DNA sequence: CGTAGTGTTGAGATCGATCAAGCGCTGTGG
DNA sequence: CCACAGCGCTTGATCGATCTCAACACTACG
């Protein structure tokens, strides 16, 4: 039996006990198939669920204001959607599938149950959620202080780093199911300029793009250039409570 | 006896039981005076503590890279510092006092204890931490898609909103202990341009600045203009576990 | 075979940066 | 009491990275 990709992800950080795995399975007990373009949460709707994203990519879109739109977060397989929204009663952003996929909805109350039944798992999710915040801070720095070129590079290396956690993206090559417009929305640029930069990079031989795939030809150099450091490499588990069995 | 400003803040969302207040007091048992300019956490140092910020303002600064610097977060009295860093073993940003103040350090393990001893408090902090993420997402939208003018306005209205939680900023007037350079670092602009915008606003009569204080003369209009909605107004507590006494 | 979405290209416009200089405090030391 | 340094703020001139606009090519699909 192949393991849940959430378990794979979590076991990067601590190896889970049987009880913890059971709790993850409990979160994943209901699975729903979803299609590219489906809206999972709409702005203004009541939020009662979180989701484990089992397959596919999902994105968080901002409201659209005078034609200005943004993509605020990309969710990859094995990530938990909704931790960042726990405090909100109604959604202020849209969650949309970018590819076909599958999600496992579970109610917010399960988070409370987790404190009790699997406290170490709760701590781990808290820690991961804090890394999400760190990633947002890094993006904020990039938006405010880096040129478009460097922002695009940061996007690629950070994405590869996150994909690597669930063992995707060997050879520095990975699937990128986003249009250039979407990349622009994620980076605060225009589609036209993203296009020009991608061509420039291809010309310079730092990346290859073909058929919705990206290959980073000089990854080390690129990571160096934007001062990338893997957030997930150094997670601190020292303060976690002991796992119940 | 005047209450802890953390308690004041938290009681905006749920009224705390005696046990919960005791737990907060336990977090705040050790108080340290700090001065303007003090570095609380330095890049690369091991992180073992969180802090309740009792008095004063603190800021998170990014690393400086080729003269580019940014302020990633402003902490106000009554906020808990370090929730966003829980997953990191070593600091990747600097935490610095912007005014004199007082902080209450407590170890990360207390978060684990909190799951057990005061689970509803843990849920509340999780919820608040998620609102921090939402605020970061809104800032990201602003950085990517709003003009400098609107970013500055968003800064003012969001700040006022947060100050109001602990009853500061009556009359739409509040203390802003930041230089124009620091505001620029917070907004991804240059000091020169911040200066020009502030003068423009003053000329247009939308704000008044004097003596490190800001008054928003047309707050409703400003909030309207950037589509501001208070994150804290609508916190969802429905999924919280029951409080132990 | 028309339509819609995506990617490409070039010309021109602009917001905000950069550069440079000067002003007015405040604190310090002689 | 003065000289001076440093910092924060102000102002104007100029520059350039990125946007805007507009047109076209390609593919997929009903």
Short mmCIF file of C-alpha atoms (C1' of nucleotides) in Angstrom, two decimals:
data_model
loop_
_atom_site.label_atom_id
_atom_site.label_comp_id
_atom_site.label_asym_id
_atom_site.label_seq_id
_atom_site.Cartn_x
_atom_site.Cartn_y
_atom_site.Cartn_z
CA UNK A 1 0.00 0.00 0.00
CA UNK A 2 1.37 3.40 -0.93
CA UNK A 3 1.42 5.90 1.84
CA UNK A 4 -0.59 9.07 2.03
CA UNK A 5 1.41 11.99 0.68
CA UNK A 6 0.62 13.91 3.85
CA UNK A 7 2.29 11.14 5.84
CA UNK A 8 5.26 11.25 3.47
CA UNK A 9 5.51 14.95 3.98
CA UNK A 10 5.19 14.81 7.74
CA UNK A 11 7.69 11.99 8.04
CA UNK A 12 10.30 14.29 6.62
CA UNK A 13 10.27 15.93 10.01
CA UNK A 14 9.45 13.24 12.57
CA UNK A 15 8.60 9.62 12.11
CA UNK A 16 5.00 9.12 13.03
CA UNK A 17 3.68 6.60 15.51
CA UNK A 18 0.92 4.20 14.56
CA UNK A 19 -1.54 6.34 16.48
CA UNK A 20 -0.49 9.44 14.62
CA UNK A 21 -0.81 7.70 11.30
CA UNK A 22 -4.26 6.61 12.33
CA UNK A 23 -5.13 10.20 13.05
CA UNK A 24 -3.91 11.29 9.64
CA UNK A 25 -5.97 8.51 8.08
CA UNK A 26 -8.92 9.80 10.05
CA UNK A 27 -8.40 13.24 8.54
CA UNK A 28 -8.19 11.69 5.10
CA UNK A 29 -11.10 9.28 5.43
CA UNK A 30 -13.31 11.15 2.98
CA UNK A 31 -11.88 11.79 -0.45
CA UNK A 32 -13.42 13.98 -3.12
CA UNK A 33 -12.37 14.13 -6.76
CA UNK A 34 -12.09 17.65 -8.11
CA UNK A 35 -11.41 19.08 -11.56
CA UNK A 36 -9.22 21.80 -12.89
CA UNK A 37 -10.96 25.13 -12.37
CA UNK A 38 -13.21 23.97 -9.53
CA UNK A 39 -13.69 26.51 -6.78
CA UNK A 40 -13.29 24.87 -3.40
CA UNK A 41 -13.89 27.94 -1.27
CA UNK A 42 -15.44 31.14 -2.59
CA UNK A 43 -15.04 34.62 -1.16
CA UNK A 44 -17.70 35.33 1.42
CA UNK A 45 -18.71 31.72 1.96
CA UNK A 46 -18.69 30.22 5.43
CA UNK A 47 -15.65 28.14 6.15
CA UNK A 48 -16.12 25.00 8.07
CA UNK A 49 -13.57 22.63 6.57
CA UNK A 50 -9.91 22.14 6.11
CA UNK A 51 -8.58 19.94 3.33
CA UNK A 52 -5.74 17.60 2.79
CA UNK A 53 -4.71 18.08 -0.81
CA UNK A 54 -4.04 14.55 -2.04
CA UNK A 55 -3.39 15.12 -5.70
CA UNK A 56 -3.13 18.16 -7.89
CA UNK A 57 -2.33 21.83 -7.42
CA UNK A 58 -4.59 24.39 -5.80
CA UNK A 59 -4.17 28.15 -5.59
CA UNK A 60 -5.47 30.94 -3.40
CA UNK A 61 -6.67 33.91 -5.38
CA UNK A 62 -7.27 37.38 -4.00
CA UNK A 63 -10.43 39.28 -4.66
CA UNK A 64 -10.31 41.09 -7.96
CA UNK A 65 -10.18 44.86 -7.60
CA UNK A 66 -10.20 47.12 -10.60
CA UNK A 67 -8.80 44.33 -12.72
CA UNK A 68 -5.99 43.70 -10.27
CA UNK A 69 -5.71 40.12 -9.16
CA UNK A 70 -3.12 38.11 -7.36
CA UNK A 71 -2.32 34.54 -6.48
CA UNK A 72 -1.39 34.46 -2.82
CA UNK A 73 -0.50 30.85 -2.23
CA UNK A 74 0.09 27.70 -4.19
CA UNK A 75 -0.80 24.40 -2.52
CA UNK A 76 1.01 21.25 -3.55
CA UNK A 77 0.09 17.60 -3.02
CA UNK A 78 0.40 16.57 0.61
CA UNK A 79 -0.19 20.03 2.01
CA UNK A 80 -2.96 20.93 4.40
CA UNK A 81 -5.23 23.68 3.19
CA UNK A 82 -7.02 25.89 5.65
CA UNK A 83 -4.57 26.28 8.51
CA UNK A 84 -4.03 29.87 7.47
CA UNK A 85 -7.78 30.49 7.49
CA UNK A 86 -8.60 28.96 10.89
CA UNK A 87 -9.28 32.32 12.45
CA UNK A 88 -11.72 33.51 9.81
CA UNK A 89 -15.40 32.72 9.84
CA UNK A 90 -15.87 33.55 6.17
CA UNK A 91 -13.42 33.27 3.33
CA UNK A 92 -11.77 36.44 2.10
CA UNK A 93 -9.99 34.66 -0.73
CA UNK A 94 -10.87 32.05 -3.31
CA UNK A 95 -9.43 28.57 -3.37
CA UNK A 96 -9.32 27.04 -6.80
CA UNK A 97 -7.97 23.85 -8.32
CA UNK A 98 -5.35 24.46 -10.98
CA UNK A 99 -5.28 20.85 -12.05
CA UNK A 100 -7.55 17.88 -11.59
CA UNK A 101 -7.01 16.37 -8.20
CA UNK A 102 -8.42 15.00 -5.00
CA UNK A 103 -9.05 16.59 -1.64
CA UNK A 104 -10.00 15.23 1.76
CA UNK A 105 -12.20 17.63 3.66
CA UNK A 106 -12.34 17.51 7.43
CA UNK A 107 -13.96 19.85 9.92
CA UNK A 108 -12.15 22.45 11.99
CA UNK A 109 -13.11 20.64 15.14
CA UNK A 110 -10.62 17.96 14.15
CA UNK A 111 -7.87 20.44 14.97
CA UNK A 112 -9.15 20.63 18.53
CA UNK A 113 -9.38 16.87 18.68
CA UNK A 114 -5.83 16.67 17.46
CA UNK A 115 -4.56 18.68 20.45
CA UNK A 116 -5.95 15.93 22.61
CA UNK A 117 -5.49 12.79 20.57
CA UNK A 118 -2.24 13.54 18.79
CA UNK A 119 -0.58 16.53 20.39
CA UNK A 120 2.73 16.01 18.68
CA UNK A 121 0.98 16.06 15.32
CA UNK A 122 -0.68 19.30 16.34
CA UNK A 123 2.70 20.76 17.19
CA UNK A 124 4.08 19.62 13.86
CA UNK A 125 1.26 21.29 11.99
CA UNK A 126 1.74 24.43 14.02
CA UNK A 127 5.41 24.37 13.08
CA UNK A 128 4.64 23.85 9.40
CA UNK A 129 2.13 26.65 9.50
CA UNK A 130 4.81 28.89 10.92
CA UNK A 131 7.07 27.99 8.01
CA UNK A 132 4.29 29.11 5.70
CA UNK A 133 4.50 32.44 7.42
CA UNK A 134 8.23 32.55 6.95
CA UNK A 135 7.77 31.84 3.27
CA UNK A 136 5.28 34.68 3.03
CA UNK A 137 7.79 36.97 4.68
CA UNK A 138 10.44 35.97 2.18
CA UNK A 139 8.05 36.67 -0.65
CA UNK A 140 7.25 40.02 0.86
CA UNK A 141 10.93 40.87 0.91
CA UNK A 142 11.19 39.82 -2.73
CA UNK A 143 8.17 41.89 -3.76
CA UNK A 144 9.45 44.95 -2.02
CA UNK A 145 13.15 44.79 -2.68
CA UNK A 146 14.05 42.48 -5.56
CA UNK A 147 13.82 43.04 -9.29
CA UNK A 148 11.39 41.09 -11.40
CA UNK A 149 14.17 38.82 -12.60
CA UNK A 150 15.16 37.80 -9.10
CA UNK A 151 11.58 37.34 -8.04
CA UNK A 152 11.06 34.88 -10.84
CA UNK A 153 14.18 33.00 -9.84
CA UNK A 154 13.11 32.93 -6.23
CA UNK A 155 9.80 31.50 -7.34
CA UNK A 156 11.48 28.64 -9.17
CA UNK A 157 13.94 27.67 -6.50
CA UNK A 158 11.42 27.92 -3.67
CA UNK A 159 8.95 25.84 -5.61
CA UNK A 160 11.50 23.17 -6.37
CA UNK A 161 12.44 23.11 -2.73
CA UNK A 162 8.85 22.51 -1.70
CA UNK A 163 8.27 19.88 -4.35
CA UNK A 164 11.37 18.02 -3.26
CA UNK A 165 9.76 17.33 0.11
CA UNK A 166 7.45 14.83 -1.47
CA UNK A 167 10.18 13.62 -3.80
CA UNK A 168 9.00 15.40 -6.90
CA UNK A 169 11.33 17.26 -9.21
CA UNK A 170 14.30 15.00 -9.61
CA UNK A 171 16.89 16.34 -12.01
CA UNK A 172 15.79 19.85 -11.20
CA UNK A 173 12.91 19.36 -13.58
CA UNK A 174 9.28 19.59 -12.59
CA UNK A 175 5.79 20.11 -13.87
CA UNK A 176 4.48 23.66 -13.60
CA UNK A 177 0.78 23.69 -14.39
CA UNK A 178 0.42 27.45 -14.44
CA UNK A 179 0.01 29.82 -17.33
CA UNK A 180 2.34 32.78 -17.68
CA UNK A 181 -0.52 35.01 -16.56
CA UNK A 182 -0.83 33.00 -13.39
CA UNK A 183 2.88 33.17 -12.74
CA UNK A 184 2.56 36.93 -13.19
CA UNK A 185 -0.27 37.04 -10.67
CA UNK A 186 1.82 35.06 -8.23
CA UNK A 187 4.77 37.41 -8.61
CA UNK A 188 3.05 40.75 -8.91
CA UNK A 189 4.17 41.24 -12.49
CA UNK A 190 2.44 41.43 -15.86
CA UNK A 191 2.11 38.46 -18.21
CA UNK A 192 4.00 40.35 -20.89
CA UNK A 193 7.01 40.86 -18.70
CA UNK A 194 7.02 37.31 -17.39
CA UNK A 195 7.09 36.16 -20.97
CA UNK A 196 10.06 38.34 -21.78
CA UNK A 197 11.97 37.20 -18.72
CA UNK A 198 11.33 33.52 -19.42
CA UNK A 199 12.71 33.95 -22.89
CA UNK A 200 15.70 35.81 -21.57
CA UNK A 201 16.45 33.01 -19.09
CA UNK A 202 16.08 30.40 -21.80
CA UNK A 203 18.43 32.35 -24.05
CA UNK A 204 20.96 32.65 -21.25
CA UNK A 205 20.71 28.94 -20.59
CA UNK A 206 19.68 29.09 -16.95
CA UNK A 207 16.34 27.36 -17.45
CA UNK A 208 14.62 25.23 -20.03
CA UNK A 209 10.88 25.27 -20.48
CA UNK A 210 8.94 22.84 -22.52
CA UNK A 211 5.47 21.49 -22.38
CA UNK A 212 4.60 23.03 -19.02
CA UNK A 213 7.78 21.72 -17.46
CA UNK A 214 10.69 23.68 -16.08
CA UNK A 215 14.26 22.56 -15.77
CA UNK A 216 16.69 24.60 -13.68
CA UNK A 217 19.99 24.22 -15.46
CA UNK A 218 22.09 26.06 -12.91
CA UNK A 219 20.20 25.56 -9.71
CA UNK A 220 23.06 26.19 -7.32
CA UNK A 221 23.85 29.47 -9.00
CA UNK A 222 20.21 30.53 -8.95
CA UNK A 223 19.79 29.66 -5.27
CA UNK A 224 22.93 31.58 -4.50
CA UNK A 225 21.72 34.56 -6.46
CA UNK A 226 18.55 35.06 -4.42
CA UNK A 227 20.05 33.95 -1.12
CA UNK A 228 17.78 30.95 -0.96
CA UNK A 229 17.82 28.78 2.11
CA UNK A 230 15.54 25.84 2.55
CA UNK A 231 13.02 26.48 5.28
CA UNK A 232 12.13 22.83 5.61
CA UNK A 233 15.65 21.58 6.03
CA UNK A 234 16.03 22.82 9.57
CA UNK A 235 12.66 22.42 11.25
CA UNK A 236 12.80 22.59 15.02
CA UNK A 237 11.01 19.70 16.71
CA UNK A 238 12.73 20.00 20.05
CA UNK A 239 9.81 21.61 21.84
CA UNK A 240 7.20 19.10 20.67
CA UNK A 241 5.24 17.19 23.29
CA UNK A 242 5.70 13.44 23.49
CA UNK A 243 3.54 11.46 21.11
CA UNK A 244 0.71 9.41 22.61
CA UNK A 245 0.51 6.00 21.12
CA UNK B 1 -4.86 45.87 39.32
CA UNK B 2 -4.63 46.60 35.62
CA UNK B 3 -4.84 43.60 33.39
CA UNK B 4 -2.14 42.26 31.16
CA UNK B 5 -2.43 43.67 27.68
CA UNK B 6 -2.27 40.14 26.32
CA UNK B 7 -5.34 39.29 28.37
CA UNK B 8 -7.04 42.44 27.10
CA UNK B 9 -6.24 41.42 23.56
CA UNK B 10 -7.38 37.85 23.98
CA UNK B 11 -10.60 38.84 25.71
CA UNK B 12 -11.61 40.62 22.56
CA UNK B 13 -12.28 37.19 21.18
CA UNK B 14 -13.37 35.01 24.08
CA UNK B 15 -13.65 35.76 27.77
CA UNK B 16 -11.01 33.82 29.57
CA UNK B 17 -11.57 31.49 32.47
CA UNK B 18 -9.58 31.87 35.67
CA UNK B 19 -7.45 28.93 34.64
CA UNK B 20 -6.68 30.48 31.32
CA UNK B 21 -5.75 33.77 32.92
CA UNK B 22 -3.47 31.88 35.21
CA UNK B 23 -1.79 30.32 32.22
CA UNK B 24 -1.27 33.72 30.64
CA UNK B 25 0.19 34.96 33.91
CA UNK B 26 2.48 31.94 33.85
CA UNK B 27 3.70 32.96 30.41
CA UNK B 28 4.25 36.48 31.63
CA UNK B 29 5.90 35.63 34.94
CA UNK B 30 9.32 36.88 33.90
CA UNK B 31 9.54 40.44 32.66
CA UNK B 32 12.56 42.07 31.06
CA UNK B 33 13.01 45.77 30.36
CA UNK B 34 14.40 46.53 26.94
CA UNK B 35 15.53 49.73 25.23
CA UNK B 36 14.99 51.23 21.86
CA UNK B 37 17.37 49.64 19.41
CA UNK B 38 17.94 46.45 21.40
CA UNK B 39 18.19 43.31 19.34
CA UNK B 40 16.07 40.55 20.85
CA UNK B 41 16.82 37.88 18.29
CA UNK B 42 19.69 38.05 15.82
CA UNK B 43 19.96 36.28 12.49
CA UNK B 44 21.56 32.90 12.89
CA UNK B 45 21.09 32.66 16.63
CA UNK B 46 19.33 29.69 18.17
CA UNK B 47 15.74 30.36 19.04
CA UNK B 48 14.42 28.94 22.21
CA UNK B 49 11.98 31.54 23.43
CA UNK B 50 8.78 33.24 22.56
CA UNK B 51 7.91 36.62 24.00
CA UNK B 52 4.86 38.44 25.15
CA UNK B 53 5.42 42.05 24.18
CA UNK B 54 4.16 44.00 27.18
CA UNK B 55 5.10 47.54 26.25
CA UNK B 56 6.65 49.14 23.23
CA UNK B 57 6.97 48.36 19.56
CA UNK B 58 9.19 45.69 18.05
CA UNK B 59 9.96 45.01 14.42
CA UNK B 60 11.20 42.10 12.37
CA UNK B 61 13.93 43.05 9.94
CA UNK B 62 15.09 40.99 7.00
CA UNK B 63 18.70 40.26 6.33
CA UNK B 64 20.37 43.08 4.48
CA UNK B 65 21.36 42.16 0.95
CA UNK B 66 23.21 44.56 -1.29
CA UNK B 67 21.83 47.46 0.71
CA UNK B 68 18.27 46.21 0.40
CA UNK B 69 16.49 45.86 3.67
CA UNK B 70 12.90 45.36 4.68
CA UNK B 71 10.72 45.38 7.75
CA UNK B 72 8.57 42.29 7.64
CA UNK B 73 6.40 42.62 10.71
CA UNK B 74 5.58 45.16 13.35
CA UNK B 75 4.69 43.85 16.80
CA UNK B 76 2.45 45.92 19.05
CA UNK B 77 1.90 45.73 22.80
CA UNK B 78 -0.03 42.64 23.79
CA UNK B 79 1.08 40.56 20.84
CA UNK B 80 2.93 37.29 21.10
CA UNK B 81 6.25 37.21 19.31
CA UNK B 82 7.66 33.98 17.98
CA UNK B 83 4.58 32.06 16.87
CA UNK B 84 5.67 32.60 13.29
CA UNK B 85 9.13 31.25 14.08
CA UNK B 86 8.12 28.10 15.93
CA UNK B 87 9.23 25.86 13.10
CA UNK B 88 12.70 27.33 12.78
CA UNK B 89 15.65 26.25 14.85
CA UNK B 90 17.67 29.35 14.07
CA UNK B 91 16.46 32.84 13.34
CA UNK B 92 16.51 34.00 9.74
CA UNK B 93 15.40 37.51 10.65
CA UNK B 94 16.25 40.06 13.30
CA UNK B 95 13.89 41.16 16.02
CA UNK B 96 14.54 44.66 17.26
CA UNK B 97 12.87 47.05 19.68
CA UNK B 98 11.74 50.28 18.05
CA UNK B 99 10.89 51.90 21.36
CA UNK B 100 11.75 51.21 24.95
CA UNK B 101 9.55 48.49 26.30
CA UNK B 102 9.20 45.27 28.22
CA UNK B 103 9.05 41.67 27.10
CA UNK B 104 8.19 38.43 28.84
CA UNK B 105 10.23 35.54 27.49
CA UNK B 106 8.93 32.01 27.80
CA UNK B 107 10.20 28.75 26.31
CA UNK B 108 8.71 26.98 23.33
CA UNK B 109 7.81 24.04 25.47
CA UNK B 110 5.13 26.21 27.03
CA UNK B 111 3.24 25.93 23.75
CA UNK B 112 3.13 22.18 24.19
CA UNK B 113 2.04 22.59 27.79
CA UNK B 114 -0.68 24.91 26.61
CA UNK B 115 -2.22 22.21 24.41
CA UNK B 116 -2.68 20.21 27.55
CA UNK B 117 -3.38 22.78 30.24
CA UNK B 118 -5.33 25.38 28.30
CA UNK B 119 -6.38 23.91 24.97
CA UNK B 120 -8.83 26.67 24.20
CA UNK B 121 -6.05 29.22 24.63
CA UNK B 122 -3.92 27.19 22.26
CA UNK B 123 -6.71 27.24 19.72
CA UNK B 124 -7.07 30.98 20.14
CA UNK B 125 -3.39 31.54 19.53
CA UNK B 126 -3.53 29.28 16.51
CA UNK B 127 -6.42 31.35 15.21
CA UNK B 128 -4.58 34.60 15.83
CA UNK B 129 -1.51 33.24 14.14
CA UNK B 130 -3.64 32.41 11.14
CA UNK B 131 -4.85 35.99 11.04
CA UNK B 132 -1.23 37.07 10.92
CA UNK B 133 -0.94 34.98 7.80
CA UNK B 134 -4.00 36.61 6.34
CA UNK B 135 -2.51 40.00 7.02
CA UNK B 136 0.68 38.95 5.27
CA UNK B 137 -1.37 37.84 2.29
CA UNK B 138 -3.09 41.20 2.15
CA UNK B 139 0.24 42.94 2.26
CA UNK B 140 1.49 40.72 -0.51
CA UNK B 141 -1.48 41.74 -2.62
CA UNK B 142 -0.73 45.36 -1.89
CA UNK B 143 2.95 45.00 -2.77
CA UNK B 144 2.18 43.29 -6.02
CA UNK B 145 -0.87 45.14 -7.21
CA UNK B 146 -1.36 48.50 -5.49
CA UNK B 147 0.35 51.80 -6.09
CA UNK B 148 2.62 53.30 -3.49
CA UNK B 149 -0.12 55.68 -2.44
CA UNK B 150 -2.57 52.91 -1.70
CA UNK B 151 0.04 50.84 0.06
CA UNK B 152 0.70 53.69 2.43
CA UNK B 153 -2.99 54.08 3.11
CA UNK B 154 -3.39 50.38 3.70
CA UNK B 155 -0.56 50.59 6.18
CA UNK B 156 -2.29 53.32 8.15
CA UNK B 157 -5.72 51.76 8.28
CA UNK B 158 -4.44 48.27 9.06
CA UNK B 159 -2.25 49.65 11.82
CA UNK B 160 -5.09 51.62 13.35
CA UNK B 161 -7.24 48.53 13.22
CA UNK B 162 -4.67 46.52 15.12
CA UNK B 163 -4.06 49.24 17.67
CA UNK B 164 -7.76 49.53 18.34
CA UNK B 165 -7.80 45.98 19.70
CA UNK B 166 -6.02 47.12 22.81
CA UNK B 167 -7.94 50.38 22.86
CA UNK B 168 -5.22 52.59 21.49
CA UNK B 169 -5.82 55.17 18.83
CA UNK B 170 -9.02 56.85 19.85
CA UNK B 171 -9.99 59.70 17.57
CA UNK B 172 -8.16 58.02 14.73
CA UNK B 173 -4.96 59.40 16.14
CA UNK B 174 -2.06 57.28 17.26
CA UNK B 175 1.63 57.28 17.99
CA UNK B 176 3.83 56.02 15.17
CA UNK B 177 7.37 55.56 16.45
CA UNK B 178 8.91 54.87 13.07
CA UNK B 179 11.07 57.07 10.88
CA UNK B 180 10.11 57.65 7.29
CA UNK B 181 12.93 55.33 6.28
CA UNK B 182 11.42 52.58 8.38
CA UNK B 183 8.00 53.13 6.90
CA UNK B 184 9.66 52.82 3.50
CA UNK B 185 11.27 49.54 4.53
CA UNK B 186 7.91 48.27 5.71
CA UNK B 187 6.22 49.18 2.44
CA UNK B 188 8.92 48.35 -0.07
CA UNK B 189 9.39 51.99 -1.07
CA UNK B 190 12.18 54.55 -0.77
CA UNK B 191 12.32 57.11 2.04
CA UNK B 192 12.23 59.93 -0.50
CA UNK B 193 8.98 58.76 -1.99
CA UNK B 194 7.37 58.11 1.37
CA UNK B 195 8.19 61.68 2.28
CA UNK B 196 6.59 63.00 -0.87
CA UNK B 197 3.45 60.95 -0.36
CA UNK B 198 3.08 62.00 3.26
CA UNK B 199 3.25 65.63 2.25
CA UNK B 200 0.77 65.04 -0.52
CA UNK B 201 -1.67 63.44 1.92
CA UNK B 202 -1.23 66.27 4.37
CA UNK B 203 -1.85 68.80 1.61
CA UNK B 204 -4.98 66.96 0.54
CA UNK B 205 -6.20 66.86 4.11
CA UNK B 206 -6.53 63.12 4.49
CA UNK B 207 -4.00 62.79 7.28
CA UNK B 208 -2.25 65.00 9.79
CA UNK B 209 1.19 64.23 11.09
CA UNK B 210 2.84 65.91 13.97
CA UNK B 211 5.37 64.89 16.50
CA UNK B 212 5.46 61.24 15.50
CA UNK B 213 1.68 61.02 15.63
CA UNK B 214 -0.71 60.31 12.80
CA UNK B 215 -4.32 61.35 12.56
CA UNK B 216 -6.53 59.85 9.89
CA UNK B 217 -8.91 62.63 8.98
CA UNK B 218 -11.06 60.64 6.61
CA UNK B 219 -10.73 57.13 7.86
CA UNK B 220 -13.89 55.72 6.33
CA UNK B 221 -12.90 57.00 2.94
CA UNK B 222 -9.39 55.61 3.27
CA UNK B 223 -10.63 52.20 4.36
CA UNK B 224 -13.03 52.17 1.46
CA UNK B 225 -10.29 53.11 -0.93
CA UNK B 226 -8.10 50.11 -0.19
CA UNK B 227 -10.96 47.69 0.43
CA UNK B 228 -10.00 47.32 4.07
CA UNK B 229 -11.85 44.83 6.20
CA UNK B 230 -10.98 44.19 9.78
CA UNK B 231 -9.55 40.73 10.19
CA UNK B 232 -10.07 40.73 13.91
CA UNK B 233 -13.71 41.68 13.83
CA UNK B 234 -14.92 38.30 12.67
CA UNK B 235 -12.72 35.73 14.33
CA UNK B 236 -14.17 32.23 14.29
CA UNK B 237 -14.14 30.56 17.67
CA UNK B 238 -16.77 27.95 16.91
CA UNK B 239 -14.33 25.08 16.54
CA UNK B 240 -12.45 25.75 19.77
CA UNK B 241 -12.31 23.00 22.37
CA UNK B 242 -14.00 23.59 25.70
CA UNK B 243 -11.91 25.42 28.24
CA UNK B 244 -10.66 23.48 31.24
CA UNK B 245 -11.07 25.35 34.43
"C1'" DC C 1 -14.22 27.06 -38.97
"C1'" DG C 2 -15.10 30.38 -35.49
"C1'" DT C 3 -13.92 31.42 -30.86
"C1'" DA C 4 -11.34 31.65 -26.75
"C1'" DG C 5 -7.29 31.03 -24.33
"C1'" DT C 6 -2.34 31.37 -24.37
"C1'" DG C 7 1.96 33.00 -25.84
"C1'" DT C 8 4.85 36.55 -28.57
"C1'" DT C 9 6.55 40.97 -30.11
"C1'" DG C 10 7.42 46.01 -30.35
"C1'" DA C 11 6.60 50.96 -29.32
"C1'" DG C 12 5.74 54.16 -26.05
"C1'" DA C 13 4.44 55.80 -21.31
"C1'" DT C 14 5.03 56.22 -16.25
"C1'" DC C 15 5.63 55.37 -11.42
"C1'" DG C 16 8.78 55.40 -8.31
"C1'" DA C 17 13.94 55.02 -7.92
"C1'" DT C 18 18.28 57.29 -7.91
"C1'" DC C 19 21.22 61.02 -7.24
"C1'" DA C 20 22.51 65.15 -5.11
"C1'" DA C 21 22.18 68.98 -2.25
"C1'" DG C 22 20.60 71.47 1.59
"C1'" DC C 23 18.05 72.20 5.97
"C1'" DG C 24 17.20 71.88 10.92
"C1'" DC C 25 17.33 69.68 14.78
"C1'" DT C 26 19.90 67.35 18.91
"C1'" DG C 27 23.59 65.79 21.51
"C1'" DT C 28 28.47 66.00 22.51
"C1'" DG C 29 32.85 67.71 23.60
"C1'" DG C 30 35.91 71.46 24.04
"C1'" DC D 1 28.64 79.04 24.58
"C1'" DC D 2 30.13 77.43 20.32
"C1'" DA D 3 31.56 73.99 16.73
"C1'" DC D 4 30.62 70.08 14.79
"C1'" DA D 5 28.71 65.60 13.56
"C1'" DG D 6 24.93 62.84 12.67
"C1'" DC D 7 20.49 61.86 11.70
"C1'" DG D 8 16.07 62.62 9.83
"C1'" DC D 9 13.55 65.26 6.73
"C1'" DT D 10 12.93 68.00 2.36
"C1'" DT D 11 13.34 69.30 -2.44
"C1'" DG D 12 14.31 69.11 -7.43
"C1'" DA D 13 16.29 66.92 -11.59
"C1'" DT D 14 16.88 62.89 -14.01
"C1'" DC D 15 16.58 57.98 -15.09
"C1'" DG D 16 15.03 53.40 -15.96
"C1'" DA D 17 12.56 48.98 -14.90
"C1'" DT D 18 8.35 47.61 -15.72
"C1'" DC D 19 3.75 48.56 -17.34
"C1'" DT D 20 0.38 49.59 -20.97
"C1'" DC D 21 -1.39 49.15 -25.29
"C1'" DA D 22 -1.99 46.92 -29.53
"C1'" DA D 23 -1.45 43.52 -32.84
"C1'" DC D 24 -0.64 38.92 -34.25
"C1'" DA D 25 0.28 33.66 -34.11
"C1'" DC D 26 -0.83 29.26 -32.48
"C1'" DT D 27 -3.52 25.62 -30.49
"C1'" DA D 28 -7.55 23.28 -28.85
"C1'" DC D 29 -12.05 22.50 -29.05
"C1'" DG D 30 -16.94 22.54 -29.96
#
